[in-house]
CSV table of C-alpha atoms in Angstrom, one decimal:
chain,number,residue,atom,x,y,z
A,25,MET,CA,-12.3,-29.5,-2.7
A,26,SER,CA,-12.4,-28.0,-6.1
A,27,ARG,CA,-10.0,-28.0,-9.0
A,28,SER,CA,-8.4,-24.8,-7.3
A,29,GLY,CA,-8.0,-27.0,-4.2
A,30,ALA,CA,-6.4,-29.8,-6.4
A,31,ARG,CA,-3.9,-27.2,-7.7
A,32,ASP,CA,-3.3,-25.9,-4.2
A,33,TYR,CA,-2.5,-29.5,-3.1
A,34,GLY,CA,-0.4,-30.3,-6.2
A,35,PHE,CA,1.6,-27.1,-5.3
A,36,LYS,CA,2.1,-28.5,-1.7
A,37,LEU,CA,3.3,-31.9,-3.1
A,38,VAL,CA,5.8,-30.1,-5.3
A,39,PHE,CA,7.0,-28.0,-2.4
A,40,GLU,CA,7.4,-31.1,-0.3
A,41,TYR,CA,9.4,-32.8,-3.1
A,42,LEU,CA,11.8,-29.8,-3.4
A,43,PHE,CA,12.8,-30.5,0.3
A,44,SER,CA,12.9,-34.3,0.2
A,45,GLN,CA,12.2,-36.6,-2.7
A,46,ASP,CA,11.7,-39.5,-0.1
A,47,PHE,CA,8.5,-38.4,1.4
A,48,VAL,CA,5.7,-40.8,1.4
A,49,ILE,CA,2.9,-39.6,-0.9
A,50,GLU,CA,0.3,-41.8,0.5
A,51,ASP,CA,0.8,-40.4,4.0
A,52,GLU,CA,0.3,-36.9,2.6
A,53,LEU,CA,-2.8,-37.7,0.5
A,54,GLU,CA,-4.6,-39.5,3.5
A,55,GLU,CA,-4.3,-36.2,5.4
A,56,GLU,CA,-6.4,-34.3,2.8
A,57,SER,CA,-10.0,-34.7,1.9
A,58,LEU,CA,-9.6,-35.1,-1.8
A,59,GLU,CA,-12.0,-36.7,-4.2
A,60,ALA,CA,-10.4,-39.2,-6.6
A,61,GLU,CA,-10.3,-36.8,-9.5
A,62,GLU,CA,-8.7,-34.1,-7.4
A,63,LYS,CA,-6.1,-36.5,-6.0
A,64,ASP,CA,-5.3,-37.8,-9.5
A,65,TYR,CA,-4.8,-34.1,-10.7
A,66,ALA,CA,-2.5,-33.3,-7.8
A,67,LEU,CA,-0.5,-36.5,-8.3
A,68,SER,CA,-0.2,-35.9,-12.0
A,69,ILE,CA,1.6,-32.6,-11.2
A,70,LEU,CA,4.0,-34.3,-9.0
A,71,ASN,CA,4.5,-37.3,-11.0
A,72,PHE,CA,5.3,-35.1,-14.1
A,73,LEU,CA,7.8,-33.2,-12.0
A,74,LYS,CA,9.6,-36.3,-10.9
A,75,GLU,CA,10.0,-37.6,-14.4
A,76,ASN,CA,10.9,-34.4,-16.0
A,77,PHE,CA,12.4,-32.3,-13.2
A,78,ASN,CA,15.5,-31.1,-15.3
A,79,GLU,CA,13.4,-30.2,-18.3
A,80,VAL,CA,10.9,-28.1,-16.2
A,81,GLU,CA,13.8,-26.5,-14.1
A,82,ASN,CA,15.6,-25.6,-17.3
A,83,LYS,CA,12.7,-23.9,-18.8
A,84,LEU,CA,12.3,-21.9,-15.6
A,85,SER,CA,16.0,-21.1,-15.5
A,86,SER,CA,16.0,-19.9,-19.1
A,87,PHE,CA,13.7,-17.0,-18.2
A,88,LEU,CA,15.4,-15.7,-15.1
A,89,ARG,CA,17.5,-12.5,-15.4
A,90,LYS,CA,21.1,-13.0,-14.7
A,91,PRO,CA,22.7,-13.2,-12.1
A,92,LEU,CA,19.5,-14.8,-10.6
A,93,THR,CA,19.5,-18.5,-10.6
A,94,VAL,CA,16.9,-21.2,-9.6
A,95,LYS,CA,18.9,-21.6,-6.4
A,96,ASP,CA,18.2,-18.0,-5.5
A,97,ILE,CA,14.5,-18.3,-5.7
A,98,TYR,CA,12.6,-18.7,-2.4
A,99,THR,CA,11.4,-22.3,-2.2
A,100,LEU,CA,7.7,-21.5,-2.0
A,101,ASP,CA,8.0,-19.4,-5.2
A,102,HIS,CA,10.0,-22.1,-6.9
A,103,ALA,CA,7.4,-24.6,-6.1
A,104,ILE,CA,4.5,-22.3,-7.4
A,105,LEU,CA,6.5,-21.7,-10.5
A,106,LEU,CA,7.2,-25.3,-11.4
A,107,THR,CA,3.7,-26.2,-10.7
A,108,SER,CA,2.4,-23.6,-13.0
A,109,ILE,CA,4.8,-24.5,-15.8
A,110,ILE,CA,3.6,-28.1,-15.6
A,111,GLN,CA,0.0,-27.2,-15.6
A,112,ILE,CA,0.4,-24.9,-18.6
A,113,ASP,CA,2.8,-26.9,-20.9
A,114,TYR,CA,2.1,-30.5,-19.9
A,115,LEU,CA,-1.5,-30.6,-18.5
A,116,LYS,CA,-2.7,-28.0,-21.1
A,117,GLU,CA,-4.4,-25.7,-18.6
A,118,GLU,CA,-5.6,-22.3,-19.6
A,119,LYS,CA,-2.6,-19.9,-19.2
A,120,GLY,CA,-4.5,-16.9,-17.7
A,121,LEU,CA,-6.3,-19.2,-15.1
A,122,VAL,CA,-3.0,-20.8,-14.0
A,123,ILE,CA,-1.2,-17.5,-13.6
A,124,ASN,CA,-4.0,-16.2,-11.6
A,125,GLU,CA,-4.0,-19.3,-9.4
A,126,ALA,CA,-0.2,-18.9,-9.1
A,127,VAL,CA,-0.6,-15.3,-7.8
A,128,ARG,CA,-3.3,-16.4,-5.4
A,129,LEU,CA,-1.1,-19.2,-4.0
A,130,ALA,CA,1.8,-16.6,-3.7
A,131,LYS,CA,-0.5,-14.2,-1.8
A,132,LYS,CA,-1.6,-17.1,0.5
A,133,TYR,CA,1.7,-18.8,1.3
A,134,SER,CA,4.6,-16.7,0.3
A,135,THR,CA,6.1,-13.1,0.8
A,136,ASP,CA,4.5,-9.7,0.0
A,137,LYS,CA,6.9,-9.4,-3.2
A,138,SER,CA,6.1,-13.0,-4.4
A,139,PRO,CA,2.9,-12.4,-6.3
A,140,SER,CA,4.4,-9.7,-8.6
A,141,PHE,CA,7.6,-11.8,-9.0
A,142,ILE,CA,5.6,-14.9,-9.9
A,143,ASN,CA,3.3,-12.9,-12.2
A,144,GLY,CA,6.4,-11.4,-13.8
A,145,ILE,CA,8.1,-14.6,-14.5
A,146,LEU,CA,5.0,-16.4,-15.7
A,147,SER,CA,4.0,-13.6,-17.9
A,148,SER,CA,7.6,-13.4,-19.5
A,149,ILE,CA,7.4,-17.1,-20.3
A,150,TYR,CA,3.9,-17.3,-21.7
A,151,ASN,CA,3.3,-13.8,-23.1
A,152,LYS,CA,6.1,-14.1,-25.8
């Protein structure tokens, strides 16, 4: 698996966390063929979210146009956006790369409208 694959798996962990904060991470990681560095990267995304959920959620919320709220966002898109914010702001990944990866994830896992929605939100956050 590559860094792209580690990002993909980090997104999947965030998605799982949004549904149930009680899921067993070790069970999830055993099912994937991750190298230690990739596993650490995916876990760093999840662990940061767990420790700073409100902060990351508030940042996302502040860039949504009213009346849209975080609760209105499709859960897959929500997970992609949270993962991207963490990668850019806290893991100091390159903005353009992360946004491109987020759009790729949306094309792969979400709805037809999701790639442009995610690109628009992330561009509004990071192109100020």
